Short mmCIF file of C-alpha atoms in Angstrom, two decimals:
data_model
loop_
_atom_site.label_atom_id
_atom_site.label_comp_id
_atom_site.label_asym_id
_atom_site.label_seq_id
_atom_site.Cartn_x
_atom_site.Cartn_y
_atom_site.Cartn_z
CA UNK A 872 -0.15 0.00 0.02
CA UNK A 873 1.41 3.56 -1.12
CA UNK A 874 2.15 5.78 1.94
CA UNK A 875 0.85 9.37 1.66
CA UNK A 876 2.29 12.29 3.22
CA UNK A 877 -0.24 14.55 5.41
CA UNK A 878 0.38 18.39 5.71
CA UNK A 879 -0.71 20.53 8.28
CA UNK A 880 -1.33 24.14 8.14
CA UNK A 881 -0.50 27.03 10.43
CA UNK A 882 -0.90 25.73 14.14
CA UNK A 883 -2.25 22.31 12.89
CA UNK A 884 0.47 20.45 14.87
CA UNK A 885 -0.80 22.34 18.05
CA UNK A 886 -4.36 21.49 17.40
CA UNK A 887 -3.75 17.55 16.48
CA UNK A 888 -1.41 17.35 19.75
CA UNK A 889 -4.36 18.84 21.85
CA UNK A 890 -6.40 16.25 21.15
CA UNK A 891 -4.23 13.91 23.32
CA UNK A 892 -5.76 15.64 26.22
CA UNK A 893 -8.78 13.08 25.97
CA UNK A 894 -6.30 10.24 26.22
CA UNK A 895 -5.09 12.09 29.39
CA UNK A 896 -8.51 11.72 30.88
CA UNK A 897 -8.53 8.37 30.29
CA UNK A 898 -5.19 7.47 31.64
CA UNK A 899 -6.29 9.53 34.83
CA UNK A 900 -9.63 7.48 35.10
CA UNK A 901 -7.53 4.09 34.90
CA UNK A 902 -5.05 5.50 37.49
CA UNK A 903 -8.11 6.14 40.06
CA UNK A 904 -9.70 2.93 39.31
CA UNK A 905 -6.46 0.96 39.81
CA UNK A 906 -5.92 2.84 43.28
CA UNK A 907 -9.83 2.20 44.37
CA UNK A 908 -9.41 -1.31 43.59
CA UNK A 909 -6.06 -1.68 45.61
CA UNK A 910 -7.89 0.35 48.27
CA UNK A 911 -10.95 -2.05 48.63
CA UNK A 912 -8.69 -5.03 48.76
CA UNK A 913 -6.59 -3.48 51.71
CA UNK A 914 -9.95 -2.31 53.46
CA UNK A 915 -11.53 -6.00 53.13
CA UNK A 916 -8.49 -7.35 54.50
CA UNK A 917 -8.20 -5.07 57.54
CA UNK A 918 -12.09 -5.73 58.29
CA UNK A 919 -11.70 -9.41 58.34
CA UNK A 920 -8.18 -10.26 59.54
CA UNK A 921 -7.40 -10.19 63.27
CA UNK A 922 -4.02 -9.75 65.21
CA UNK A 923 -3.43 -9.53 68.77
CA UNK A 924 -7.35 -10.14 69.27
CA UNK A 925 -8.18 -7.02 67.44
CA UNK A 926 -9.22 -6.46 63.71
CA UNK A 927 -6.32 -4.58 61.59
CA UNK A 928 -8.65 -1.78 61.04
CA UNK A 929 -8.79 -0.99 64.80
CA UNK A 930 -4.95 -0.17 64.55
CA UNK A 931 -4.42 3.57 64.50
CA UNK A 932 -1.43 3.50 62.34
CA UNK A 933 -3.36 1.69 59.83
CA UNK A 934 -6.21 3.92 60.12
CA UNK A 935 -4.00 7.05 59.11
CA UNK A 936 -2.69 5.12 55.80
CA UNK A 937 -6.41 4.62 54.84
CA UNK A 938 -7.36 8.24 55.75
CA UNK A 939 -4.67 9.32 53.50
CA UNK A 940 -5.42 7.06 50.50
CA UNK A 941 -8.81 8.17 50.79
CA UNK A 942 -8.07 11.73 50.67
CA UNK A 943 -5.85 11.52 47.87
CA UNK A 944 -8.23 9.31 45.89
CA UNK A 945 -11.17 11.87 46.28
CA UNK A 946 -9.06 14.96 45.53
CA UNK A 947 -7.59 13.23 42.39
CA UNK A 948 -11.28 12.07 41.05
CA UNK A 949 -12.55 16.02 41.84
CA UNK A 950 -9.77 17.09 39.53
CA UNK A 951 -10.46 14.50 36.79
CA UNK A 952 -14.23 15.23 36.85
CA UNK A 953 -13.40 19.13 36.45
CA UNK A 954 -11.45 18.49 33.35
CA UNK A 955 -14.03 15.92 32.12
CA UNK A 956 -17.24 18.17 32.82
CA UNK A 957 -15.22 21.53 31.28
CA UNK A 958 -14.21 19.62 28.29
CA UNK A 959 -18.00 18.35 27.19
CA UNK A 960 -18.44 21.26 24.94
CA UNK A 961 -15.07 20.75 23.08
CA UNK A 962 -11.40 19.39 23.91
CA UNK A 963 -10.32 19.44 27.56
CA UNK A 964 -8.56 22.25 28.85
CA UNK A 965 -4.71 21.36 28.73
CA UNK A 966 -4.20 22.77 32.30
CA UNK A 967 -6.81 21.18 33.73
CA UNK A 968 -6.01 17.56 32.13
CA UNK A 969 -2.14 18.18 33.44
CA UNK A 970 -3.29 18.47 36.99
CA UNK A 971 -5.77 15.88 36.62
CA UNK A 972 -3.31 13.20 35.22
CA UNK A 973 -0.51 14.13 37.80
CA UNK A 974 -2.91 14.01 40.85
CA UNK A 975 -4.66 10.82 39.63
CA UNK A 976 -1.44 8.67 39.06
CA UNK A 977 0.00 9.85 42.20
CA UNK A 978 -2.95 9.03 44.09
CA UNK A 979 -3.48 5.55 42.11
CA UNK A 980 0.35 4.44 42.92
CA UNK A 981 0.37 5.88 46.65
CA UNK A 982 -2.85 3.32 47.35
CA UNK A 983 -1.44 0.55 45.30
CA UNK A 984 1.77 1.04 47.47
CA UNK A 985 0.01 1.52 50.76
CA UNK A 986 -2.54 -1.59 49.89
CA UNK A 987 0.50 -3.58 49.87
CA UNK A 988 1.93 -2.72 53.02
CA UNK A 989 -1.75 -3.47 54.82
CA UNK A 990 -1.81 -6.78 53.10
CA UNK A 991 1.72 -7.47 53.93
CA UNK A 992 2.93 -10.61 52.73
CA UNK A 993 -0.30 -11.40 51.20
CA UNK A 994 0.32 -8.14 49.04
CA UNK A 995 3.62 -9.96 47.77
CA UNK A 996 1.62 -13.20 46.87
CA UNK A 997 -0.31 -11.16 44.21
CA UNK A 998 -1.55 -14.15 42.41
CA UNK A 999 -3.38 -15.23 45.56
CA UNK A 1000 -5.27 -12.04 44.99
CA UNK A 1001 -6.17 -12.30 41.56
CA UNK A 1002 -3.30 -10.03 40.09
CA UNK A 1003 -0.27 -11.28 37.71
CA UNK A 1004 3.01 -9.96 38.21
CA UNK A 1005 5.25 -9.39 34.93
CA UNK A 1006 8.94 -9.65 35.13
CA UNK A 1007 9.60 -7.41 31.87
CA UNK A 1008 8.22 -4.28 30.46
CA UNK A 1009 7.48 -6.20 27.22
CA UNK A 1010 5.31 -9.14 29.00
CA UNK A 1011 3.38 -6.01 31.04
CA UNK A 1012 2.44 -4.77 27.01
CA UNK A 1013 2.01 -8.24 25.53
CA UNK A 1014 0.24 -10.16 28.00
CA UNK A 1015 -2.91 -8.15 28.92
CA UNK A 1016 -3.66 -8.22 25.09
CA UNK A 1017 -3.13 -11.82 24.58
CA UNK A 1018 -4.97 -13.06 27.96
CA UNK A 1019 -8.15 -10.75 27.46
CA UNK A 1020 -8.58 -12.66 24.03
CA UNK A 1021 -7.30 -15.80 24.61
CA UNK A 1022 -8.57 -18.76 27.04
CA UNK A 1023 -7.11 -22.46 26.97
CA UNK A 1024 -10.17 -24.36 26.46
CA UNK A 1025 -11.22 -26.66 29.34
CA UNK A 1026 -11.14 -29.78 27.69
CA UNK A 1027 -7.30 -29.08 26.65
CA UNK A 1028 -4.42 -30.26 28.62
CA UNK A 1029 -2.12 -27.59 30.37
CA UNK A 1030 0.71 -28.51 28.30
CA UNK A 1031 2.56 -26.57 25.29
CA UNK A 1032 3.51 -27.73 22.24
CA UNK A 1033 6.49 -26.23 20.29
CA UNK A 1034 6.58 -26.13 16.60
CA UNK A 1035 9.72 -24.68 15.02
CA UNK A 1036 11.26 -24.47 11.62
CA UNK A 1037 14.70 -23.36 13.14
CA UNK A 1038 16.06 -25.66 15.83
CA UNK A 1039 18.17 -23.59 17.69
CA UNK A 1040 15.39 -20.92 18.14
CA UNK A 1041 12.62 -23.46 19.03
CA UNK A 1042 14.99 -24.93 21.64
CA UNK A 1043 15.92 -21.52 23.28
CA UNK A 1044 12.17 -20.76 23.75
CA UNK A 1045 11.61 -24.35 25.41
CA UNK A 1046 14.06 -23.66 27.95
CA UNK A 1047 12.77 -20.51 28.81
CA UNK A 1048 9.28 -21.52 28.85
CA UNK A 1049 10.07 -24.89 30.90
CA UNK A 1050 12.08 -22.72 33.57
CA UNK A 1051 8.86 -21.10 33.96
CA UNK A 1052 7.00 -24.39 35.03
CA UNK A 1053 5.22 -25.05 31.45
CA UNK A 1054 5.13 -28.71 30.64
CA UNK A 1055 6.40 -29.07 27.11
CA UNK A 1056 4.12 -31.72 25.09
CA UNK A 1057 5.83 -33.25 21.72
CA UNK A 1058 3.88 -34.46 18.96
CA UNK A 1059 1.34 -37.50 19.98
CA UNK A 1060 1.99 -41.00 18.70
CA UNK A 1061 -1.24 -40.81 16.19
CA UNK A 1062 -0.06 -37.46 14.80
CA UNK A 1063 3.49 -38.15 14.15
CA UNK A 1064 2.46 -41.56 12.43
CA UNK A 1065 -0.12 -39.69 10.24
CA UNK A 1066 2.69 -36.76 9.09
CA UNK A 1067 5.61 -39.38 8.66
CA UNK A 1068 3.19 -41.16 6.56
CA UNK A 1069 3.07 -37.99 4.46
CA UNK A 1070 6.87 -37.94 4.45
CA UNK A 1071 7.23 -35.02 6.82
CA UNK A 1072 10.03 -35.18 9.30
CA UNK A 1073 9.43 -33.82 12.55
CA UNK A 1074 12.76 -34.45 14.62
CA UNK A 1075 13.10 -36.27 17.79
CA UNK A 1076 12.03 -35.18 21.63
CA UNK A 1077 9.67 -32.92 22.62
CA UNK A 1078 10.44 -30.20 19.90
CA UNK A 1079 8.55 -30.74 16.77
CA UNK A 1080 11.13 -29.44 14.30
CA UNK A 1081 10.24 -29.27 10.55
CA UNK A 1082 13.57 -27.78 9.53
CA UNK A 1083 14.41 -30.81 7.56
CA UNK A 1084 11.15 -30.95 5.74
CA UNK A 1085 12.01 -27.61 4.19
CA UNK A 1086 9.90 -24.38 4.33
CA UNK A 1087 6.80 -24.96 2.33
CA UNK A 1088 3.30 -23.91 2.30
CA UNK A 1089 1.29 -27.41 2.21
CA UNK A 1090 3.75 -28.75 4.78
CA UNK A 1091 3.30 -26.13 7.46
CA UNK A 1092 -0.35 -25.93 7.05
CA UNK A 1093 -0.92 -29.80 7.20
CA UNK A 1094 1.50 -29.67 10.41
CA UNK A 1095 -0.11 -26.98 12.12
CA UNK A 1096 -3.84 -28.29 11.18
CA UNK A 1097 -2.72 -31.73 12.48
CA UNK A 1098 -1.32 -30.39 15.73
CA UNK A 1099 -3.90 -27.77 16.76
CA UNK A 1100 -6.82 -30.65 16.05
CA UNK A 1101 -4.94 -33.31 18.34
CA UNK A 1102 -6.91 -33.27 21.70
CA UNK A 1103 -3.27 -34.10 23.48
CA UNK A 1104 -2.19 -30.49 22.37
CA UNK A 1105 -2.71 -27.87 24.93
CA UNK A 1106 -1.72 -24.88 22.91
CA UNK A 1107 0.51 -24.65 19.93
CA UNK A 1108 3.51 -22.27 19.78
CA UNK A 1109 5.05 -21.80 16.10
CA UNK A 1110 8.64 -20.79 16.04
CA UNK A 1111 9.39 -19.41 12.59
CA UNK A 1112 13.14 -18.82 11.35
CA UNK A 1113 14.57 -16.57 8.77
CA UNK A 1114 11.62 -17.58 6.06
CA UNK A 1115 9.28 -15.11 8.35
CA UNK A 1116 11.66 -12.49 7.01
CA UNK A 1117 12.14 -13.32 3.26
CA UNK A 1118 9.17 -15.88 2.59
CA UNK A 1119 6.17 -15.10 4.85
CA UNK A 1120 4.01 -16.80 2.15
CA UNK A 1121 5.69 -20.15 2.96
CA UNK A 1122 5.88 -19.74 6.46
CA UNK A 1123 3.62 -17.48 8.06
CA UNK A 1124 0.15 -17.56 5.53
CA UNK A 1125 -0.14 -21.58 6.24
CA UNK A 1126 -0.18 -20.81 9.92
CA UNK A 1127 -3.07 -18.19 9.59
CA UNK A 1128 -4.79 -20.23 7.15
CA UNK A 1129 -4.78 -23.35 9.38
CA UNK A 1130 -6.19 -21.17 12.01
CA UNK A 1131 -9.12 -20.02 10.00
CA UNK A 1132 -9.99 -23.25 8.88
CA UNK A 1133 -9.77 -24.93 12.38
CA UNK A 1134 -12.79 -26.22 14.10
CA UNK A 1135 -14.06 -24.37 17.15
CA UNK A 1136 -12.68 -26.58 19.71
CA UNK A 1137 -8.85 -26.38 18.31
CA UNK A 1138 -5.90 -25.71 20.29
CA UNK A 1139 -4.93 -22.03 20.50
CA UNK A 1140 -2.04 -20.95 18.41
CA UNK A 1141 0.73 -18.56 18.83
CA UNK A 1142 3.67 -17.60 17.11
CA UNK A 1143 7.34 -16.26 17.45
CA UNK A 1144 9.19 -14.86 14.40
CA UNK A 1145 12.77 -15.18 14.98
CA UNK A 1146 14.86 -13.05 13.89
CA UNK A 1147 12.63 -9.98 14.06
CA UNK A 1148 10.18 -9.95 11.20
CA UNK A 1149 8.05 -6.63 11.24
CA UNK A 1150 6.05 -7.91 8.05
CA UNK A 1151 5.28 -11.30 9.49
CA UNK A 1152 4.07 -9.79 12.97
CA UNK A 1153 1.72 -7.46 10.91
CA UNK A 1154 0.64 -10.65 8.75
CA UNK A 1155 0.14 -12.67 12.00
CA UNK A 1156 -1.79 -9.87 13.75
CA UNK A 1157 -4.36 -9.32 10.87
CA UNK A 1158 -4.83 -13.08 10.94
CA UNK A 1159 -5.82 -13.08 14.78
CA UNK A 1160 -2.40 -15.14 15.73
CA UNK A 1161 -0.72 -13.56 18.56
CA UNK A 1162 2.81 -12.97 18.07
CA UNK A 1163 5.77 -12.05 20.15
CA UNK A 1164 8.98 -9.90 19.72
CA UNK A 1165 10.90 -11.03 22.77
CA UNK A 1166 11.96 -14.42 24.16
CA UNK A 1167 11.27 -13.26 27.73
CA UNK A 1168 7.85 -11.89 27.31
CA UNK A 1169 6.63 -14.95 25.10
CA UNK A 1170 7.77 -17.41 27.94
CA UNK A 1171 6.34 -15.28 30.50
CA UNK A 1172 2.96 -14.72 28.79
CA UNK A 1173 2.55 -18.41 27.89
CA UNK A 1174 3.19 -19.32 31.47
CA UNK A 1175 0.33 -16.99 32.53
CA UNK A 1176 -2.11 -18.46 29.86
CA UNK A 1177 -1.27 -22.16 31.11
CA UNK A 1178 -1.70 -21.08 34.60
CA UNK A 1179 -4.72 -19.10 35.25
CA UNK A 1180 -5.38 -17.15 38.27
CA UNK A 1181 -7.44 -18.73 41.04
CA UNK A 1182 -8.17 -16.47 43.87
CA UNK A 1183 -9.12 -18.98 47.02
CA UNK A 1184 -10.23 -18.30 50.38
CA UNK A 1185 -8.12 -19.68 53.00
CA UNK A 1186 -9.03 -23.30 54.02
CA UNK A 1187 -11.36 -24.42 56.98
CA UNK A 1188 -8.61 -25.85 59.08
CA UNK A 1189 -8.96 -26.91 62.72
CA UNK A 1190 -5.97 -27.58 64.77
CA UNK A 1191 -6.11 -31.67 66.24
CA UNK A 1192 -6.30 -32.06 70.09
CA UNK A 1193 -3.08 -34.02 70.12
CA UNK A 1194 -1.24 -31.33 68.43
CA UNK A 1195 -2.56 -28.48 70.40
CA UNK A 1196 -1.88 -30.31 73.72
CA UNK A 1197 1.81 -30.94 72.56
CA UNK A 1198 2.18 -26.98 71.83
CA UNK A 1199 0.94 -26.66 75.41
CA UNK A 1200 3.56 -28.42 77.13
CA UNK A 1201 6.49 -27.37 78.96
CA UNK A 1202 7.27 -23.53 80.19
CA UNK A 1203 9.93 -22.62 77.71
CA UNK A 1204 8.93 -20.26 74.41
CA UNK A 1205 11.40 -22.10 72.23
CA UNK A 1206 10.37 -26.19 72.05
CA UNK A 1207 13.40 -27.95 71.85
CA UNK A 1208 13.91 -30.31 69.01
CA UNK A 1209 12.33 -33.51 70.51
CA UNK A 1210 9.18 -31.88 71.42
CA UNK A 1211 9.09 -29.65 68.16
CA UNK A 1212 9.50 -32.82 66.25
CA UNK A 1213 6.88 -34.61 68.21
CA UNK A 1214 4.28 -31.79 67.18
CA UNK A 1215 5.13 -31.96 63.52
CA UNK A 1216 4.95 -35.76 63.79
CA UNK A 1217 1.30 -35.10 65.21
CA UNK A 1218 0.60 -33.71 61.84
CA UNK A 1219 1.87 -36.31 59.95
CA UNK A 1220 5.48 -35.68 59.43
CA UNK A 1221 7.21 -38.63 60.26
CA UNK A 1222 10.79 -38.38 62.11
CA UNK A 1223 13.75 -40.93 61.66
CA UNK A 1224 13.74 -43.68 64.38
CA UNK A 1225 15.30 -42.16 67.40
CA UNK A 1226 15.94 -42.59 71.14
CA UNK A 1227 16.46 -39.98 73.71
CA UNK A 1228 19.16 -40.30 76.50
CA UNK A 1229 19.17 -38.31 79.68
CA UNK A 1230 22.01 -35.99 79.62
CA UNK A 1231 24.24 -37.53 82.40
CA UNK A 1232 23.62 -41.31 81.64
CA UNK A 1233 26.31 -43.65 80.14
CA UNK A 1234 25.36 -44.94 76.78
CA UNK A 1235 23.36 -47.97 77.15
CA UNK A 1236 24.95 -51.38 76.20
CA UNK A 1237 22.56 -51.80 73.22
CA UNK A 1238 20.87 -49.36 71.41
CA UNK A 1239 17.56 -50.32 69.25
CA UNK A 1240 19.29 -48.20 66.25
CA UNK A 1241 21.17 -49.28 63.20
CA UNK A 1242 24.34 -47.58 62.49
CA UNK A 1243 25.19 -45.19 61.04
CA UNK A 1244 23.47 -42.46 63.47
CA UNK A 1245 23.29 -39.01 63.85
CA UNK A 1246 23.71 -37.35 67.53
CA UNK A 1247 22.42 -33.84 68.71
CA UNK A 1248 21.76 -32.17 72.16
CA UNK A 1249 18.36 -31.59 72.97
CA UNK A 1250 18.17 -28.15 74.30
CA UNK A 1251 16.12 -25.25 74.01
CA UNK A 1252 19.03 -22.83 74.23
CA UNK A 1253 20.33 -24.25 70.84
CA UNK A 1254 17.56 -23.48 68.20
CA UNK A 1255 20.26 -23.57 65.43
CA UNK A 1256 22.64 -26.49 66.18
CA UNK A 1257 24.57 -26.72 63.14
CA UNK A 1258 26.09 -23.14 64.04
CA UNK A 1259 27.11 -24.11 67.17
CA UNK A 1260 29.03 -27.34 65.91
CA UNK A 1261 26.56 -29.17 67.85
CA UNK A 1262 25.46 -32.14 65.49
CA UNK A 1263 27.10 -35.22 64.06
CA UNK A 1264 26.56 -37.38 61.25
CA UNK A 1265 27.37 -40.53 60.02
CA UNK A 1266 28.39 -41.95 62.99
CA UNK A 1267 29.59 -45.57 61.93
CA UNK A 1268 30.21 -47.53 65.27
CA UNK A 1269 29.73 -47.22 69.12
CA UNK A 1270 33.48 -45.88 69.57
CA UNK A 1271 32.65 -43.02 67.17
CA UNK A 1272 29.33 -42.47 68.85
CA UNK A 1273 31.04 -41.80 72.23
CA UNK A 1274 33.54 -39.61 70.66
CA UNK A 1275 31.21 -37.74 68.96
CA UNK A 1276 28.66 -36.95 71.97
CA UNK A 1277 31.93 -35.58 73.88
CA UNK A 1278 33.14 -33.22 71.13
CA UNK A 1279 29.49 -32.40 70.79
CA UNK A 1280 29.02 -31.18 74.17
CA UNK A 1281 32.17 -29.33 74.15
CA UNK A 1282 31.46 -27.31 70.93
CA UNK A 1283 27.91 -26.59 72.42
CA UNK A 1284 29.38 -25.31 75.71
CA UNK A 1285 31.87 -23.06 73.76
CA UNK A 1286 29.12 -21.63 71.31
CA UNK A 1287 26.56 -21.05 74.42
CA UNK A 1288 28.12 -21.27 77.83
CA UNK A 1289 26.13 -22.31 80.39
CA UNK A 1290 23.48 -23.80 77.87
CA UNK A 1291 20.68 -26.44 79.66
CA UNK A 1292 21.43 -29.71 78.21
CA UNK A 1293 18.08 -31.37 78.47
CA UNK A 1294 18.87 -34.89 76.79
CA UNK A 1295 20.99 -36.63 73.78
CA UNK A 1296 19.19 -37.46 70.71
CA UNK A 1297 19.99 -40.30 68.69
CA UNK A 1298 18.79 -40.96 65.29
CA UNK A 1299 19.25 -43.33 62.59
CA UNK A 1300 20.60 -41.65 59.22
CA UNK A 1301 18.01 -40.86 56.56
CA UNK A 1302 18.87 -40.51 53.09
CA UNK A 1303 16.89 -39.00 50.11
CA UNK A 1304 17.01 -36.97 46.78
CA UNK A 1305 16.97 -33.58 48.19
CA UNK A 1306 15.98 -31.34 51.12
CA UNK A 1307 13.31 -28.91 51.75
CA UNK A 1308 12.62 -26.09 54.33
CA UNK A 1309 9.41 -25.32 55.58
CA UNK A 1310 8.90 -22.06 57.83
CA UNK A 1311 5.92 -20.50 59.10
CA UNK A 1312 6.16 -16.76 60.56
CA UNK A 1313 3.50 -14.47 61.69
CA UNK A 1314 3.54 -10.91 60.38
CA UNK A 1315 2.07 -8.35 62.73
CA UNK A 1316 0.22 -7.19 59.70
CA UNK A 1317 -0.35 -9.75 57.20
CA UNK A 1318 -1.01 -12.66 59.86
CA UNK A 1319 0.83 -16.16 59.22
CA UNK A 1320 2.89 -16.70 56.21
CA UNK A 1321 4.32 -20.08 54.96
CA UNK A 1322 7.71 -20.10 53.06
CA UNK A 1323 8.87 -23.16 50.93
CA UNK A 1324 12.29 -23.42 49.73
CA UNK A 1325 15.15 -25.64 48.77
CA UNK A 1326 16.59 -26.92 52.48
CA UNK A 1327 19.75 -26.99 54.15
CA UNK A 1328 22.37 -24.05 53.41
CA UNK A 1329 20.69 -23.76 49.68
CA UNK A 1330 17.95 -21.56 50.87
CA UNK A 1331 20.29 -18.99 51.96
CA UNK A 1332 22.56 -19.29 49.12
CA UNK A 1333 20.11 -19.15 46.28
CA UNK A 1334 16.90 -17.63 48.26
CA UNK A 1335 14.64 -19.65 46.12
CA UNK A 1336 11.60 -19.61 47.69
CA UNK A 1337 7.58 -19.42 47.66
CA UNK A 1338 5.42 -17.68 49.80
CA UNK A 1339 1.79 -17.93 50.73
CA UNK A 1340 -0.70 -16.92 53.50
CA UNK A 1341 -1.32 -19.73 55.85
CA UNK A 1342 -3.14 -22.19 56.48
CA UNK A 1343 -3.21 -23.37 52.69
CA UNK A 1344 -4.56 -26.29 50.86
CA UNK A 1345 -2.81 -29.19 49.02
CA UNK A 1346 -3.36 -27.54 45.55
CA UNK A 1347 -1.75 -24.22 46.74
CA UNK A 1348 1.10 -26.39 48.06
CA UNK A 1349 1.81 -28.08 44.81
CA UNK A 1350 1.72 -24.76 43.01
CA UNK A 1351 4.23 -23.27 45.45
CA UNK A 1352 6.32 -26.44 44.75
CA UNK A 1353 6.19 -25.73 41.17
CA UNK A 1354 7.35 -22.03 41.69
CA UNK A 1355 10.52 -23.26 43.58
CA UNK A 1356 13.14 -23.72 40.62
CA UNK A 1357 15.34 -26.26 42.52
CA UNK A 1358 12.54 -28.77 43.09
CA UNK A 1359 12.96 -29.29 39.40
CA UNK A 1360 15.58 -31.35 40.35
CA UNK A 1361 13.51 -33.67 42.06
CA UNK A 1362 11.07 -33.62 39.31
CA UNK A 1363 12.65 -36.50 37.06
CA UNK A 1364 15.16 -33.80 35.33
CA UNK A 1365 17.00 -35.24 32.82
CA UNK A 1366 15.75 -38.84 33.64
CA UNK A 1367 16.85 -38.67 37.39
CA UNK A 1368 14.58 -40.31 39.50
CA UNK A 1369 11.72 -38.63 41.17
CA UNK A 1370 11.34 -37.10 44.53
CA UNK A 1371 8.01 -37.68 46.23
CA UNK A 1372 6.75 -33.85 45.70
CA UNK A 1373 3.26 -35.18 46.13
CA UNK A 1374 4.30 -36.30 49.90
CA UNK A 1375 5.89 -32.77 50.00
CA UNK A 1376 2.94 -30.96 49.31
CA UNK A 1377 0.67 -33.18 51.38
CA UNK A 1378 3.03 -32.09 54.25
CA UNK A 1379 3.06 -28.59 53.67
CA UNK A 1380 -0.43 -28.24 53.67
CA UNK A 1381 -0.76 -30.32 56.84
CA UNK A 1382 2.05 -28.14 58.71
CA UNK A 1383 0.36 -24.92 57.47
CA UNK A 1384 -2.52 -25.87 59.92
CA UNK A 1385 0.01 -24.81 62.81
CA UNK A 1386 -1.20 -20.92 61.59
CA UNK A 1387 -4.48 -21.53 63.32
CA UNK A 1388 -2.65 -21.83 66.80
CA UNK A 1389 -2.10 -18.58 68.37
CA UNK A 1390 0.58 -20.36 70.79
CA UNK A 1391 2.48 -20.33 67.38
CA UNK A 1392 5.20 -17.25 66.89
CA UNK A 1393 7.38 -19.15 64.61
CA UNK A 1394 7.79 -22.85 63.08
CA UNK A 1395 10.68 -24.05 60.98
CA UNK A 1396 11.49 -27.76 59.44
CA UNK A 1397 15.04 -27.31 57.89
CA UNK A 1398 16.01 -29.81 56.37
CA UNK A 1399 12.90 -31.72 55.56
CA UNK A 1400 14.46 -34.78 53.56
CA UNK A 1401 12.51 -35.69 50.17
CA UNK A 1402 12.57 -39.49 49.55
CA UNK A 1403 12.21 -41.15 45.95
CA UNK A 1404 8.66 -41.33 44.80
CA UNK A 1405 6.10 -43.15 46.99
CA UNK A 1406 8.65 -43.02 49.95
CA UNK A 1407 7.53 -39.76 51.59
CA UNK A 1408 9.17 -37.24 53.54
CA UNK A 1409 11.21 -37.47 57.03
CA UNK A 1410 11.65 -34.38 59.11
CA UNK A 1411 15.40 -33.76 60.09
CA UNK A 1412 15.32 -30.81 61.87
CA UNK A 1413 12.74 -28.90 63.50
CA UNK A 1414 12.14 -25.76 65.63
CA UNK A 1415 8.96 -24.20 67.17
CA UNK A 1416 8.85 -20.54 68.91
CA UNK A 1417 5.79 -20.04 71.21
CA UNK A 1418 4.17 -16.60 71.76
#
């Protein structure tokens, strides 16, 4: 299509630009609306959540926050209404719209920021209140446009099939998308058989690679049509190589035509021209096929498509009587490891086989345990025994055990002079595939929050964790496991043994019930051993602080 030049007369540019004042009113209205939504979410939270026996809304510090939010939002909205009303008979006044835009955006930002503070940890767990979080600006631009128009049909599996005409580009996208927890599905056996019968090579593995088939209209259309009609395809991403730049009629047009002719229940189709191909992007947009310009935005948006937001209320959980009784025993604020372990065990998280010896007693002649053993001091004064050098692992025989107990006691005394030794804990060494950390804390504003991450020192090194309000259900625990990147190592990564992540999810949900007890200020298991699939989880170290 030929391009046309438009010449503006004197003052024409100024008049044209003045039309943007109408857009500025729209921007202002959106900012106030976002601020109002954040205000209402925080208000509902403050009305319903109780801390220290009082509703959050009764705390004066929070009342000040709400007063300032309301004042700023009301003032900004009045400025917006003035600009809109005064512009009803023509274009809005530039001065009034500038004031409205500034006030509304500042008020909206303030309300959103203060709402996050009121919501506490819940405010940072955005998906639990129906809000998506974008990591990049490109995602912020692409995701709303796609998600507002596209939904994954209910009967389609929540996995992605990647079709590519360029092996390297397709592999790069598979890596990025997989890292965000999206399952990648290859070509199903029936579809592969049908396409192979037509002499269309598809490559191997989960990437459907038609590079060797050559870039041909008929080939591309046939493969796309077959894949989106296949009930095993959740959604289809087509990665188009250099042909998107030089021969879009061979690689892009068949995608558009296949989508236009597809049945209503076909899998949704997305595209990624690589390298950048503006003409193909325009063709795909006109043909109703969402396309991406950026690898990270593509991966993020697809992850959002595959994992729709699910706003859920906290489960109705009641702590069992046996657990409540164990929590009430003893005068100390910090439960020693044996008593803390008993609390977690009552929630269904097992410990290794163990015996507890009085601190001054000699080692019994016979131990009803199998070597190798672990030896630990039982003391409320040593909540973190590793830092005190007060734990010994892999003790192979009785002599090693006696020597380890003596060294352990000396190390603990040097670390915490005068500490109270309540007992010596001996446990059988337990082995597994990996370790997790499960921690429960109580935020003074947000309430109880549960953190899940890789256990041992990995938590401090990688800071790879997921956080949710507690208590929570098993499905939420599964989502948290998927969010911790380190747990991919326990999910059969590269053919390795799979860990019992389902047992971990069940355990996390059960442990979160401690949030319903006002006695629990903090609870932690680190590490929580994850055994091979079907063999469960084992508590290796426990801590509970009471209030």
